[in-house]
Amino acid sequence: MAIRYIQLERIAFREWLILSLLLSVLTVALLNLKSLERLDMIAYDRYMQLNQREARDDILIVAIDDYSLSELGKWPWPRQRHAELLQRINAATPAAIGMDILLTEAEPVQTDNQVNGDQLLADAIAQSNKVVLPLVSQNSGKGLIAARPIPPLANAARQISHIHIELDKDGVARSVFLREGSRGEWWPHFALALKDVAQNTAYGTEKYLPGARLPVQLRKTAHQDLWHRDYQMHIPFYGSSGHFKSVPYVSVLRGEVPAAFLKNKYVLIGPTALGMADSFPTPVSGNEGTISGIEINANILASLLDEREIDFAPVWQVTIYNLVLLLAALISYQLMSPRKALLMTILFIGISAASSFLAMRYAGKWIPPTTSLLALIIAYPVWSWRRLEAAIKYLGEEFTLLEKEPHLLPEFIDVEEEKSAPVLTDTLEQSINAVRVAADRVRDLRQFVSDSLDSLPDATLVTTTDGNVLLSNPPALSYFASQGLPKVNDSLLPYLFARMSAPQEPEEGKTGNFTWWNLLDLKHTARMKQGIEVRDPQGLDLLIKSAPCYSASQQLVGWIVSIINITAIRAAERSRDETLHFISHDMRAPQASILALLEMQQDAATALPQAEFISRIEKASRITLGLADNFVQLARAESQDYRFEELDLQTVLLDATEEMWSLAKSKNIRIKCTIPDGEYPIRADRSLLTRVLTNLLSNAIKYSPRDTTITCALAYEQQLAGANIICSISDQGYGIPRAEQSKLFQRFQRFGGADQPKNDGIGLGMVFVKAVLDRHHAQIDLISAPNEGTTFNIRLPSSTI
């Protein structure tokens, strides 16, 4: 499975590389072939409309508008009128004056008027010394030549300039050449000439001259018959028609415009009237259609004064920019989910559009966005299609493999759901439904495994190959919590077992040190499957086993470690050994004595007197019977056959004392009962509890000298958790040394000093007492010292509600 997954990852990565390469090639091709140039220009125009700025206050248009034509008559007007206009403007001391009026022909002289209008205008221009006049190119049949103003006017002007506007393939005016020339002579653009005049800068010495340069070879070897252009500047338009301040020609001529309104202004004189002005569509004209040439010149002049331009980024920069955006989006496809990848694609589309606009607005840089937008729009659907194809193929293959797997659990078909299922489904939905069925099987199997793990009676851990615990069942959690290790999952296995004793080596004389890492070592698999016995800090005997876990491809994926509590088994084995020892010695001894007596009695030389013989046989038989009776009683005490009933502990105690009266009488021992008036209700098995009290009384009689007193008492004790009834049995016997008190409730333990009479007990009486009291949820303790007697205190839960 892991190998197939790696193969699928390699196929996906290969497809991603192929897609990235194809989209990168497409991006580079579109940029170099300029296939989306028209869309780029549309985006350029929209951005330019959003990039409008406030008009400069020092630029004023004196417009030859419809109002002036209606007041002064049809065009052309006498040049004397232009001279009068210049005189009024000169009187206001403007920064520069630009007359966007072609004056390439002399004015016809009227017979009834001896005034020479050309001369008057030339004098006004010369008097101002701030006037810029335009020229245009015209076809002379042998190429383009410059159509200059007539000599008197050209000689009087401060600067001659061209007024050409560059139109792109779609007929929109977006740029202008700041220098144009022919036959070795160059002229500045109208707006550049106005700036030079106002700033007193000689033509050709400008410090700021934006625009793309003409190739060096063309500038140095200009052909005589060609019209050359240099410094192509893309115009950062300030606004559409009417954006710059404008006053009618006739208003200035009549003196209606105050001189202060013209002072230190760049005054541009030109036509704006419909049908008269040379108008062009621009990026900012929008629905208005066109903008007059004089207003375009105002935008160019404002750009030069503010040192603003739109610099078209070279192809290599645009290519890098587009490829970076594209590759960033493609990388996100590899690292993110489809939903996040879609969001990243939308984000990169926004980044492409926004960065292009921000570069234009704040850096004056034009980076066409349409190629990157198209590549990003194509990239996600194509990638999604390829991943969808891969998903369908993978789902189909996985379902085929899963179908071949054995179905371990029963499957139930929902008839109603099957009837409501759609009849027509596409390939993807079919694959999804098939894998859904397989996934349900896996979930059911996982739940089955999880429930099975939780239901195991032994503590079980599932770890990784390096021993990190992944799963643990409730018995394991409970066990390690009792060891002071509440956190089991995510812990290292050797850390959990660090405080346990090391196991014994399976072979004597074998060298080598055991470590808990052996549980996770394939070299020790055989031994670990059989299990190793250890003892924990609480003294529990444990059997620890480990087994490797493999994947479907037989690759080691983890370990299963079980911890089996064998304390009871080992205790039973020790009890069995003790019992066998008892049977082979204690019970065998009296029977052997009886057989020996019988053999001796058959021989007259060794025969005993009849009375002594019968006495010895009786004594050995009673010993055997007593041993058997002790075993039977202990077996009953340790069994489940208890008959609980409501009793008064006072009557049980009295019955026990009555039963022991004859034995006490034989040693002249007095049994005294101190029982305050009242009831002492308990819930107990009468016969077993009576036997407990008789055992304690019997021991008190056996281990007490003659002519002593045994005291029995009852008391009522109230506690927060409930009430207890305390039964105390005190003797004046030999006592029990402190060193031997801990062994009192162990099997086959006998006590007695050299000065004490010999006791023929086998050490099961107190084991019986402890077993019965444990089943009654009672407690027993003792106070004893050598030659000071012994007191046993039994605390039984009261059944009083």
JSON list of C-alpha atoms in Angstrom, two decimals, residues 735-746 751 782-786 789-790:
[
{"chain": "A", "resi": 735, "resn": "GLY", "atom": "CA", "xyz": [1.31, -13.64, 73.24]},
{"chain": "A", "resi": 736, "resn": "ILE", "atom": "CA", "xyz": [2.73, -13.41, 69.73]},
{"chain": "A", "resi": 737, "resn": "PRO", "atom": "CA", "xyz": [6.11, -11.78, 69.00]},
{"chain": "A", "resi": 738, "resn": "ARG", "atom": "CA", "xyz": [5.92, -8.73, 66.75]},
{"chain": "A", "resi": 739, "resn": "ALA", "atom": "CA", "xyz": [8.21, -10.34, 64.18]},
{"chain": "A", "resi": 740, "resn": "GLU", "atom": "CA", "xyz": [5.73, -13.20, 63.70]},
{"chain": "A", "resi": 741, "resn": "GLN", "atom": "CA", "xyz": [2.52, -11.16, 63.67]},
{"chain": "A", "resi": 742, "resn": "SER", "atom": "CA", "xyz": [2.84, -10.43, 59.90]},
{"chain": "A", "resi": 743, "resn": "LYS", "atom": "CA", "xyz": [2.79, -14.19, 59.19]},
{"chain": "A", "resi": 744, "resn": "LEU", "atom": "CA", "xyz": [-0.31, -14.83, 61.27]},
{"chain": "A", "resi": 745, "resn": "PHE", "atom": "CA", "xyz": [-2.72, -15.08, 58.32]},
{"chain": "A", "resi": 746, "resn": "GLN", "atom": "CA", "xyz": [-0.45, -17.14, 56.05]},
{"chain": "A", "resi": 751, "resn": "PHE", "atom": "CA", "xyz": [3.77, -20.28, 66.54]},
{"chain": "A", "resi": 782, "resn": "LEU", "atom": "CA", "xyz": [-4.59, -7.68, 66.96]},
{"chain": "A", "resi": 783, "resn": "ILE", "atom": "CA", "xyz": [-2.68, -6.32, 69.91]},
{"chain": "A", "resi": 784, "resn": "SER", "atom": "CA", "xyz": [-0.16, -8.75, 71.37]},
{"chain": "A", "resi": 785, "resn": "ALA", "atom": "CA", "xyz": [3.15, -8.97, 73.16]},
{"chain": "A", "resi": 786, "resn": "PRO", "atom": "CA", "xyz": [5.04, -11.95, 74.58]},
{"chain": "A", "resi": 789, "resn": "GLY", "atom": "CA", "xyz": [-1.74, -11.98, 76.10]},
{"chain": "A", "resi": 790, "resn": "THR", "atom": "CA", "xyz": [-3.42, -11.24, 72.79]}
]
